[in-house]
Short mmCIF file of C-alpha atoms and ligand atoms in Angstrom, two decimals:
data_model
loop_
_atom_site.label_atom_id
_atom_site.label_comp_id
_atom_site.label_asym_id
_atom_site.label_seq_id
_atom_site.Cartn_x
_atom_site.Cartn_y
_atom_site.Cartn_z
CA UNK A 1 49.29 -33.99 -40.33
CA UNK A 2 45.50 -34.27 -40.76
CA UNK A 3 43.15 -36.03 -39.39
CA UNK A 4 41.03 -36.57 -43.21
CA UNK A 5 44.02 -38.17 -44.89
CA UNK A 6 43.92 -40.22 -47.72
CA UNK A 7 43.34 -43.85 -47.45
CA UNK A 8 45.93 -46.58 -47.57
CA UNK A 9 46.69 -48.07 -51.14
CA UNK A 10 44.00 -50.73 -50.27
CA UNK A 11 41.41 -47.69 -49.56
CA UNK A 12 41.51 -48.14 -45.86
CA UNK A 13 40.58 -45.64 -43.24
CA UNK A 14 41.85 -47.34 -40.38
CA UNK A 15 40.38 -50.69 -40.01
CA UNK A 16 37.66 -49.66 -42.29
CA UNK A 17 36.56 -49.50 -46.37
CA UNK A 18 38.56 -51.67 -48.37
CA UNK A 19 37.61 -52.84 -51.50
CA UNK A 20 35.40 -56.12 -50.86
CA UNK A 21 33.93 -57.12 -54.44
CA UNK A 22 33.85 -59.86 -56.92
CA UNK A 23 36.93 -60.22 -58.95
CA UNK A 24 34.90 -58.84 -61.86
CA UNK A 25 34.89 -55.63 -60.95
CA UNK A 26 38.49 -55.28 -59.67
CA UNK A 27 39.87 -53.91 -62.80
CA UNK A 28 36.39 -51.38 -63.03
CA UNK A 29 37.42 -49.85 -59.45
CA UNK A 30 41.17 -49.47 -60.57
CA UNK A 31 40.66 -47.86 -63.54
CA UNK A 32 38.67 -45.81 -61.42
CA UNK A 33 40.69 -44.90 -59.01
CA UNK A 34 43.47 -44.34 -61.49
CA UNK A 35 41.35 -41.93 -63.27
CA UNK A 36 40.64 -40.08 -60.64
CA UNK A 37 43.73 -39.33 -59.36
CA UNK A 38 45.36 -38.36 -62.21
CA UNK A 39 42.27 -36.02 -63.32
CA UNK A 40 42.41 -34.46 -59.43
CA UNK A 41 46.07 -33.56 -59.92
CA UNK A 42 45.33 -31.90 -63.04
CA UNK A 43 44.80 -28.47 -63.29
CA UNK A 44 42.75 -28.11 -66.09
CA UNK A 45 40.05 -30.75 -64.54
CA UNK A 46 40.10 -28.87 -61.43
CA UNK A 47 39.26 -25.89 -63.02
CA UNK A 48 36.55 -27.00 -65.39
CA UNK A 49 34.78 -28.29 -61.74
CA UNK A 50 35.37 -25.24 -60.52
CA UNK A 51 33.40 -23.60 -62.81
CA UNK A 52 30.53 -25.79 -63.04
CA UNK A 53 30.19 -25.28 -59.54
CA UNK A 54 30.26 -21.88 -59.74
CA UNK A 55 28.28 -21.05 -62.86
CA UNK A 56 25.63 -24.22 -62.84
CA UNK A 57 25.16 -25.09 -59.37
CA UNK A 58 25.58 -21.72 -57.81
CA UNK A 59 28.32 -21.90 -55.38
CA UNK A 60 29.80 -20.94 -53.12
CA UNK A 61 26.83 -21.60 -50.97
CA UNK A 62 26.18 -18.40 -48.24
CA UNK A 63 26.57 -18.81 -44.40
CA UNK A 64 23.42 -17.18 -43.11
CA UNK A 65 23.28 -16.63 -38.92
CA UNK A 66 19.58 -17.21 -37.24
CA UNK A 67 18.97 -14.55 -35.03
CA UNK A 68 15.81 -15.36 -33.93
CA UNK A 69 16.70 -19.32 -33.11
CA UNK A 70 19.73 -18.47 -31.51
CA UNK A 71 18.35 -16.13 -29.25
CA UNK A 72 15.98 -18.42 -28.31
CA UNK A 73 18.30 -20.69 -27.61
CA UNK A 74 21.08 -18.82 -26.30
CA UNK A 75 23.94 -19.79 -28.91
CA UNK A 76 24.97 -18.58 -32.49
CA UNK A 77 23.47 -20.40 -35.01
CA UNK A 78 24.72 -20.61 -37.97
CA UNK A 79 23.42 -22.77 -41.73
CA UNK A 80 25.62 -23.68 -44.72
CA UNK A 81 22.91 -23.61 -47.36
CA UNK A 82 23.49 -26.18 -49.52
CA UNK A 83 19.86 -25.87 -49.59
CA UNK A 84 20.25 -22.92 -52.07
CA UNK A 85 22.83 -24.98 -54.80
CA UNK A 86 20.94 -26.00 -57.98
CA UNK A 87 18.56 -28.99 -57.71
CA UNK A 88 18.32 -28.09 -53.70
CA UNK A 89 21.07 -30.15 -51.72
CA UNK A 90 24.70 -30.82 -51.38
CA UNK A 91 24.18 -34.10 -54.01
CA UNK A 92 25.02 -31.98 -57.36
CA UNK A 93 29.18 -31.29 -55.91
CA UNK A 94 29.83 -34.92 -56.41
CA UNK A 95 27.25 -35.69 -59.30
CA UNK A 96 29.14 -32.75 -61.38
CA UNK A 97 32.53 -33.89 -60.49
CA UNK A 98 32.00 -38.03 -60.93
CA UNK A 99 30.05 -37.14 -64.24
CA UNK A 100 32.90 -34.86 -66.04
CA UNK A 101 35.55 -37.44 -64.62
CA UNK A 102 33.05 -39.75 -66.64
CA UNK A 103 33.60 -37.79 -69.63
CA UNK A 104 37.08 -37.43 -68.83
CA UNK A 105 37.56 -41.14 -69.48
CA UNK A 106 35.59 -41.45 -72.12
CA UNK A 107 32.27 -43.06 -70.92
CA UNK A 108 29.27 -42.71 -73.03
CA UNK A 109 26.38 -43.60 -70.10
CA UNK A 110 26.50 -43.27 -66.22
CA UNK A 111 23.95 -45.44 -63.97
CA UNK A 112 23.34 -44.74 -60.54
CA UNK A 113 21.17 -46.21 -57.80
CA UNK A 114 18.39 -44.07 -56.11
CA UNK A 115 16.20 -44.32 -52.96
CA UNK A 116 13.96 -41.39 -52.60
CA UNK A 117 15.41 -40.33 -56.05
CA UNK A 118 17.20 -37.67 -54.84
CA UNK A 119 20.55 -38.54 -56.23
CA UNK A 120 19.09 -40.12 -59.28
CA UNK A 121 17.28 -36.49 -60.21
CA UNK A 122 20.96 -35.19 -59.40
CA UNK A 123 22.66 -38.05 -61.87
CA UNK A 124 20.36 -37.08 -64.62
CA UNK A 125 20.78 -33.82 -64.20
CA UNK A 126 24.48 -33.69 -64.21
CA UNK A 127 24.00 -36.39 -67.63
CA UNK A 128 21.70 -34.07 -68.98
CA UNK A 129 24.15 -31.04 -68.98
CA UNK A 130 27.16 -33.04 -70.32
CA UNK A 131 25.39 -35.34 -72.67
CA UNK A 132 25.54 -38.74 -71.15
CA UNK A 133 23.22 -41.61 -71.04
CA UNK A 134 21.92 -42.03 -67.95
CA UNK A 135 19.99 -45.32 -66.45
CA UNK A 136 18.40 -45.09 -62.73
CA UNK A 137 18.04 -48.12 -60.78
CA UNK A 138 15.45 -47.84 -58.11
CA UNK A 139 13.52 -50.68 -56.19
CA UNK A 140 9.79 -51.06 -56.96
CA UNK A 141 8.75 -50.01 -53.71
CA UNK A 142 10.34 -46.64 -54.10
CA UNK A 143 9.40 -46.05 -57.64
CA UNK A 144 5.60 -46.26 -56.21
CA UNK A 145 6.73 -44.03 -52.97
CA UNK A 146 8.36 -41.30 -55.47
CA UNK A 147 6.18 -40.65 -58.50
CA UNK A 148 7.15 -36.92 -58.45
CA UNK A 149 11.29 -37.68 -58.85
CA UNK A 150 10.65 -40.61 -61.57
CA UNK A 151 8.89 -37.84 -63.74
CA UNK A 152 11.81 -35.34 -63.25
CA UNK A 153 14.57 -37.96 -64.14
CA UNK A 154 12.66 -39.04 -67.17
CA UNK A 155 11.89 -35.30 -67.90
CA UNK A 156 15.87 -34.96 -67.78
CA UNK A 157 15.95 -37.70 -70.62
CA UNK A 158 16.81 -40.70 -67.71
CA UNK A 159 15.42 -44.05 -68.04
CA UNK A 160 14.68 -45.56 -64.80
CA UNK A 161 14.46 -48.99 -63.81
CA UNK A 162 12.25 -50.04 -61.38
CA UNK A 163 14.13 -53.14 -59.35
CA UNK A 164 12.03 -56.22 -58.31
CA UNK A 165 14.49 -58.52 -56.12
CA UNK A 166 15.06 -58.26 -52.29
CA UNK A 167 12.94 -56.35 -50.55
CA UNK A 168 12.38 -53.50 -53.77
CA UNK A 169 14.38 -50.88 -52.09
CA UNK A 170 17.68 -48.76 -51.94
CA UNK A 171 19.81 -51.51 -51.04
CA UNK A 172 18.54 -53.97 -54.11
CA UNK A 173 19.06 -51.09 -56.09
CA UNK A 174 22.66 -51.05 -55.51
CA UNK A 175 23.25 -54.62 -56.00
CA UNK A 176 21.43 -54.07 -59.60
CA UNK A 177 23.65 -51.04 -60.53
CA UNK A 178 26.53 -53.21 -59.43
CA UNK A 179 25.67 -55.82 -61.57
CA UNK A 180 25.10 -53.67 -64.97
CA UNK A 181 28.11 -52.16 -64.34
CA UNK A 182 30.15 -55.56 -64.33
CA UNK A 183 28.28 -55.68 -67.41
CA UNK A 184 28.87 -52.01 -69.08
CA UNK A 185 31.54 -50.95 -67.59
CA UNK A 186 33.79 -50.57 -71.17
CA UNK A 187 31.10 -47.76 -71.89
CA UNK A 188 29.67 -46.86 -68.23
CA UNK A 189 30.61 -44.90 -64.77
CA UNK A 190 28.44 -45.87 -61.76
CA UNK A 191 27.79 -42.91 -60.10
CA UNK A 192 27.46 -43.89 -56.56
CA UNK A 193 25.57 -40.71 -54.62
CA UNK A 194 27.77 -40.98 -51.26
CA UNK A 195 31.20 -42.08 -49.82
CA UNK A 196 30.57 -45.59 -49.57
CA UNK A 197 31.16 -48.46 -51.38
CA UNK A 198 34.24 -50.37 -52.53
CA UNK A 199 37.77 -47.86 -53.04
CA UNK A 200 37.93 -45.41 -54.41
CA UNK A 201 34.19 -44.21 -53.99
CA UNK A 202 34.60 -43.07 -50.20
CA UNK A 203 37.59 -40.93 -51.00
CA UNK A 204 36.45 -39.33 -54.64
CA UNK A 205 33.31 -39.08 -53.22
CA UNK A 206 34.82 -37.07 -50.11
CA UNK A 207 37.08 -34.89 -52.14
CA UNK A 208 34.05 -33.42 -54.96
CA UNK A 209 32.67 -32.78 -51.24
CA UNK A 210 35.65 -31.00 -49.70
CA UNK A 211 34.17 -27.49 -51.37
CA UNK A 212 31.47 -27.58 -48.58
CA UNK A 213 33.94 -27.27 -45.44
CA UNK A 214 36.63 -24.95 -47.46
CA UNK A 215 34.38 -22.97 -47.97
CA UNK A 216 32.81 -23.05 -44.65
CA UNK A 217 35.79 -22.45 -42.95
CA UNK A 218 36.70 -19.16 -44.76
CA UNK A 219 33.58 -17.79 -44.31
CA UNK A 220 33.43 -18.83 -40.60
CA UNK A 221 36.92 -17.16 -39.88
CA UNK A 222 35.42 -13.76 -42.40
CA UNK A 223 32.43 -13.60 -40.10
CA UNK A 224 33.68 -14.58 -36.37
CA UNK A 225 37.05 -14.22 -36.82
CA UNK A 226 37.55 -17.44 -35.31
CA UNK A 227 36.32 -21.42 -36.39
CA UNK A 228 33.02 -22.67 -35.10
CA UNK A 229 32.97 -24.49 -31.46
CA UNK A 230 30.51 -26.90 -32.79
CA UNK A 231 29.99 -28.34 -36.06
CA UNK A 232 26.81 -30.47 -37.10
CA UNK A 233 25.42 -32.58 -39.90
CA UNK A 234 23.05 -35.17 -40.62
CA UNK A 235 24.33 -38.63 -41.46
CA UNK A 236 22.96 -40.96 -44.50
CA UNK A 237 25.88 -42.57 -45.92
CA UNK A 238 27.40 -39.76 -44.72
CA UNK A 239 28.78 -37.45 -47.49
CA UNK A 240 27.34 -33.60 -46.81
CA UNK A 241 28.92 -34.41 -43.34
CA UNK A 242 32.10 -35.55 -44.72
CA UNK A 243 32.18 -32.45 -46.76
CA UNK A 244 31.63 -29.79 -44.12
CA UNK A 245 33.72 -32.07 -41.50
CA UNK A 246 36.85 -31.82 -43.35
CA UNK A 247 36.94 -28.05 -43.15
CA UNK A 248 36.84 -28.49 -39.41
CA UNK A 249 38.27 -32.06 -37.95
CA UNK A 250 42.05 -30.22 -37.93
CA UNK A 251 40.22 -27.54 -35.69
CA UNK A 252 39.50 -27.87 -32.04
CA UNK A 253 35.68 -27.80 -32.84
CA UNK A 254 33.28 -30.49 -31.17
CA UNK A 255 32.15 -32.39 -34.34
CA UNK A 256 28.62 -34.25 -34.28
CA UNK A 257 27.11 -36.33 -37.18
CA UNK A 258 23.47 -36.59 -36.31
CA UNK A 259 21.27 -40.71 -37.67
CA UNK A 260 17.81 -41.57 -37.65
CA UNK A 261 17.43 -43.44 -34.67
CA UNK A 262 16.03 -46.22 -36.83
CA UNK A 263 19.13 -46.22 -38.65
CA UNK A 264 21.64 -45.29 -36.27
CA UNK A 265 24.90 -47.43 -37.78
CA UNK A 266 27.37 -46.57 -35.10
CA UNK A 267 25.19 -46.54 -32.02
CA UNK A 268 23.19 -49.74 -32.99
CA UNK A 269 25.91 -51.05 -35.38
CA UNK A 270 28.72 -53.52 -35.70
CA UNK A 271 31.79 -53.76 -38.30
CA UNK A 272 30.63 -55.77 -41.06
CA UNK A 273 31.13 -55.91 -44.70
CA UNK A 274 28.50 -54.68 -46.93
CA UNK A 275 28.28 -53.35 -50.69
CA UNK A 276 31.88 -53.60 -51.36
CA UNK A 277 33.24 -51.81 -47.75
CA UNK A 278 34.06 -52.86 -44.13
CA UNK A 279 32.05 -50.27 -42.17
CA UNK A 280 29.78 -50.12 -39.17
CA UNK A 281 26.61 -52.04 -40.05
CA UNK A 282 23.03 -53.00 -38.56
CA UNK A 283 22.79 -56.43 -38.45
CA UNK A 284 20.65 -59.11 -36.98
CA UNK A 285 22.97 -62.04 -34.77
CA UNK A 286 23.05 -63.84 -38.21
CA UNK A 287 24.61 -60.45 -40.13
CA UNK A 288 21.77 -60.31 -41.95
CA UNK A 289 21.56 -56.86 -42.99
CA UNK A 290 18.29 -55.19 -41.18
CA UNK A 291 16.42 -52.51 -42.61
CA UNK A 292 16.80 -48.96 -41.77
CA UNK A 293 13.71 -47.28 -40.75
CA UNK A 294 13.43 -43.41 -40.98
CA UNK A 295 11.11 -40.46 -41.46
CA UNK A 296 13.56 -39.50 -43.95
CA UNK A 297 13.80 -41.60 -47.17
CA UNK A 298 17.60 -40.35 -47.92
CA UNK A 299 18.44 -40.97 -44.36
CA UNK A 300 16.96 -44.91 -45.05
CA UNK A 301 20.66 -46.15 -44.80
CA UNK A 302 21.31 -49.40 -42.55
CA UNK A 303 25.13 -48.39 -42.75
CA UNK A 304 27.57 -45.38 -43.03
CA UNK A 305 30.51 -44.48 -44.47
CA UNK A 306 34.05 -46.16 -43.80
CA UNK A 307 35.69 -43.14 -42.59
CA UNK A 308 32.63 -42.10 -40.45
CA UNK A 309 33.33 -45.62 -38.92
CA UNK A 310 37.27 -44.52 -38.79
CA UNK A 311 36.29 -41.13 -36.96
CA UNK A 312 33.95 -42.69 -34.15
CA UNK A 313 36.43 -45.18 -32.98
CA UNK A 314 39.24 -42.76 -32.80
CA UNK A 315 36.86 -40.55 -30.96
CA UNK A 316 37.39 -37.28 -33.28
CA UNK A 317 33.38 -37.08 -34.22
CA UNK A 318 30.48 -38.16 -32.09
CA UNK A 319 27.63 -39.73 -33.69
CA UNK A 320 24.15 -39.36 -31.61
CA UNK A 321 20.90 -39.96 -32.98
CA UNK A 322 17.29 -38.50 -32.84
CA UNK A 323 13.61 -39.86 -33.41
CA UNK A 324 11.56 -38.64 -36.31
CA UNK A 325 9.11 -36.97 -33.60
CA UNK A 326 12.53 -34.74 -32.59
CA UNK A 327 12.46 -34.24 -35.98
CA UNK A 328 9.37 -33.19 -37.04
CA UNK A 329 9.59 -30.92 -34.06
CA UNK A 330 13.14 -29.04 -35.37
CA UNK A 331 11.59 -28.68 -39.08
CA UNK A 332 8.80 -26.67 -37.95
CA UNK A 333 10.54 -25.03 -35.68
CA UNK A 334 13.41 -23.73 -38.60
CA UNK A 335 10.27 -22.72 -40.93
CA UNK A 336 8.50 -20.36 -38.29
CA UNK A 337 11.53 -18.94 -36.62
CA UNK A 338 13.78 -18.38 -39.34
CA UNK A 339 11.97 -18.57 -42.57
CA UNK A 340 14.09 -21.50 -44.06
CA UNK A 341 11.78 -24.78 -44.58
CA UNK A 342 14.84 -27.61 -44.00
CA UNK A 343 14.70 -30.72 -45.68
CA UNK A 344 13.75 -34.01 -43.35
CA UNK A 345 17.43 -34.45 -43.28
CA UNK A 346 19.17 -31.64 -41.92
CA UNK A 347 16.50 -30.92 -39.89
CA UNK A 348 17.88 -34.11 -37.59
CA UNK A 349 21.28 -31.83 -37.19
CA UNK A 350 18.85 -29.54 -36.24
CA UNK A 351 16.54 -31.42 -33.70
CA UNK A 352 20.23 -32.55 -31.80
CA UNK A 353 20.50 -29.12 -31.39
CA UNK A 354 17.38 -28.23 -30.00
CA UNK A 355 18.04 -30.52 -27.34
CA UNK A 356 21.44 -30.05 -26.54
CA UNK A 357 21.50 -26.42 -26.93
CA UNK A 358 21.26 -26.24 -22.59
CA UNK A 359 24.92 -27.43 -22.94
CA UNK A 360 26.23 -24.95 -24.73
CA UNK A 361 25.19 -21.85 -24.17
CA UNK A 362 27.06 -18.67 -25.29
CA UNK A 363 28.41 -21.36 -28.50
CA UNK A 364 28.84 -21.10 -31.76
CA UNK A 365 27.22 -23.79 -33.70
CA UNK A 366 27.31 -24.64 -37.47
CA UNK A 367 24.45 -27.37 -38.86
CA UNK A 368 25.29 -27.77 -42.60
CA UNK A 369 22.10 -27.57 -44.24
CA UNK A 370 22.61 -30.18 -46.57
CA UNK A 371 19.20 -29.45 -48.53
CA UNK A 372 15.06 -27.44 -48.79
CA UNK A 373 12.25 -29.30 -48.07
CA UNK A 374 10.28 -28.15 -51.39
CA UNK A 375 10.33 -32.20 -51.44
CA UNK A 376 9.56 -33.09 -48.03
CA UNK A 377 6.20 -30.94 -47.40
CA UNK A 378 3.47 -33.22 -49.15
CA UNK A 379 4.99 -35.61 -46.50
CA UNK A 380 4.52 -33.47 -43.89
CA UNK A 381 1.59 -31.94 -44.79
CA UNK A 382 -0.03 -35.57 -44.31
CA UNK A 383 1.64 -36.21 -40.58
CA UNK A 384 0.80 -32.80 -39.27
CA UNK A 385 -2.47 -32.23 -41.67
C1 PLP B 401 20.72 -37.52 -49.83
C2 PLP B 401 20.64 -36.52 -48.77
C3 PLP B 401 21.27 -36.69 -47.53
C4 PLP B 401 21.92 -37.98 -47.10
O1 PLP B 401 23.09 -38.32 -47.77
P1 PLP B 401 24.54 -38.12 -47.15
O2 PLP B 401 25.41 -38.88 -48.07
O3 PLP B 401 24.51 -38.71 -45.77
O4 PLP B 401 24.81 -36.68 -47.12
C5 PLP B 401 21.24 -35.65 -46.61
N1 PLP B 401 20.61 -34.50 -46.89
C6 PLP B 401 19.98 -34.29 -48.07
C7 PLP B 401 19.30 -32.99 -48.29
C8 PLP B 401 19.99 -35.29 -49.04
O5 PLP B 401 19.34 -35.07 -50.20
#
């Protein structure tokens, strides 16, 4: 028995996910989800991902301990670097597997909806390599906010749309890619960048992320002999910590996904039903969606995944959050100690640490470090001049 078990037939994890859209895009997510598992059951597929994994984004990512920081902190800290995969994050497992699945079933184009572009640079990458159209959606806001990423997907041969309804950002996005797809979806995969969304997105999405914890835990038992006591990553819609989790949530290691506290879906949060899931939610007393509010555009995510929701009300993960200035603090403190300049991301993972490290002394703790901050320093270099 495990604990990251497939969902029902109706893509539940517990009382969570589900498949909550309009009838017209029933048949879209079936086909999907048919696709997919008949292409993960197939040996050939698997090993075709394999490869690209190995020989395009550069896994399997190294575990690398920090002396220095755990000294000064009196634990064993060690990093996944996912920071060191191709394109700089965790985003190009499931971008790789969801576009040669695309292939797979004959699709000719793949859209995808971006905030701080990250996983629309990763969508046109993975089009570029296997020669698929590839359209962006992105509200107006960001498109301003992210110059630098609408030049690299349109350098990758992406067109990007910039989307003017709601309030111009991630979440009017989605709605848009939802709606061309309804549209397109004879030709077109939507490649949705984490495990959310209507069945079977949270599950695929958490299986092309599985290599992250495998992977992690053989190295872990190679190097200490023995799993991790803690295990740490920064939440979004939650998919790096999905990944590195289920290497671990069959162990008897504490596991902690780190939010924004601006966007802190389980601790602020109630169960509600947004873009095509049931999943812990901030809402206003009308269920109005609100706006998440973070230092970190790919953390900007007013909800979480389904089965995060599933693991923090059966108690197996914990799900804390930290303020950006927490934040700010743990990505400097990464760069000078260690060498390694952490995305805005991880480095929450990071700042929990900092501050709980008093409690566990003489522990061995593992932050996934889901991506570099090559993107993240013109930021900072404004806030700390
Ligand atoms: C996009 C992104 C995240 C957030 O997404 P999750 O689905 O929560 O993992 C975290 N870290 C990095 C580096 C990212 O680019």
């Amino acid at each position: 028995m495990t604990l990251m078990a497939d969902p029902t037939p109706e893509g539940r994890f517990g009382d969570f996910g589900g498949r909550f859209v309009p009838e017209t895009l029933v048949p879209a997510c079936i086909e999907l989800e048919a696709a997919f598992r008949e292409a993960w059951a197939d040996t050939v597929f698997r090993a075709t991902l394999d490869e690209l994994l190995r020989d395009y984004a550069g896994r399997p990512s190294i575990l690398t301990e920090c002396h220095n920081l755990g000294a000064d902190l009196g634990i064993r800290l060690l990093l996944k670097r996912e920071d060191l995969n191709h394109t700089g994050s965790h985003k190009i497992n499931n971008v790789l597997g969801q576009a040669l699945l695309a292939k797979h079933m004959g699709k000719k184009r793949i859209i995808a909806e971006t905030g701080a572009g990250q996983h629309g640079v990763a969508s046109a990458t993975a089009a570029a390599l296997m020669g698929l159209e590839c359209k962006v959606y992105m509200g107006a806001v960001d498109v301003e906010r992210q110059a630098l990423n609408v030049f690299r997907m349109k350098l990758l041969g992406a067109e990007v749309e910039a989307v003017e309804s709601g309030s111009r950002t991630l979440k009017d996005a989605v709605n848009e890619a939802m709606r061309d797809w309804v549209g397109s979806v004879e030709s077109t995969h939507y490649c949705l960048g984490s495990v959310m969304g209507p069945h079977p997105y949270p599950w695929m999405v958490r299986q092309f992320h599985r290599v992250i914890g495998e992977e992690a835990n053989r190295q872990c038992r190679e190097m200490l002999g023995a799993d991790p006591d803690v295990v740490v990553a920064c939440v979004g819609g939650g998919s790096n910590a999905i990944g590195i989790f289920s290497g671990f949530v069959d162990t008897k290691a504490r596991i902690v996904g780190v939010e924004p506290a601006g966007g802190a879906a389980v601790a602020r949060g109630v169960p509600g039903v947004v873009h095509g899931m049931k999943s812990y939610l901030m809402q206003d007393e009308y269920g109005q969606v609100l706006e998440a509010h973070s230092i970190s555009a790919g953390l900007d995510y007013p909800g979480i995944g389904p089965e995060h929701s599933h693991l923090a009300s059966i108690g197996r993960v914990e799900y804390p959050n930290v303020t950006d200035a927490e934040v700010i603090d743990a990505f400097q403190t990464l760069s000078r100690r260690e060498g390694i300049i952490p995305a805005l991301e991880p480095a929450h993972g990071l700042a929990w640490i900092l501050r709980e490290a008093g409690n566990m002394q003489g522990q061995t703790v593992l932050l996934n470090l889901s991506g570099r901050g090559d993107k993240d320093v013109g930021q900072m270099m404004d806030i700390l001049g």
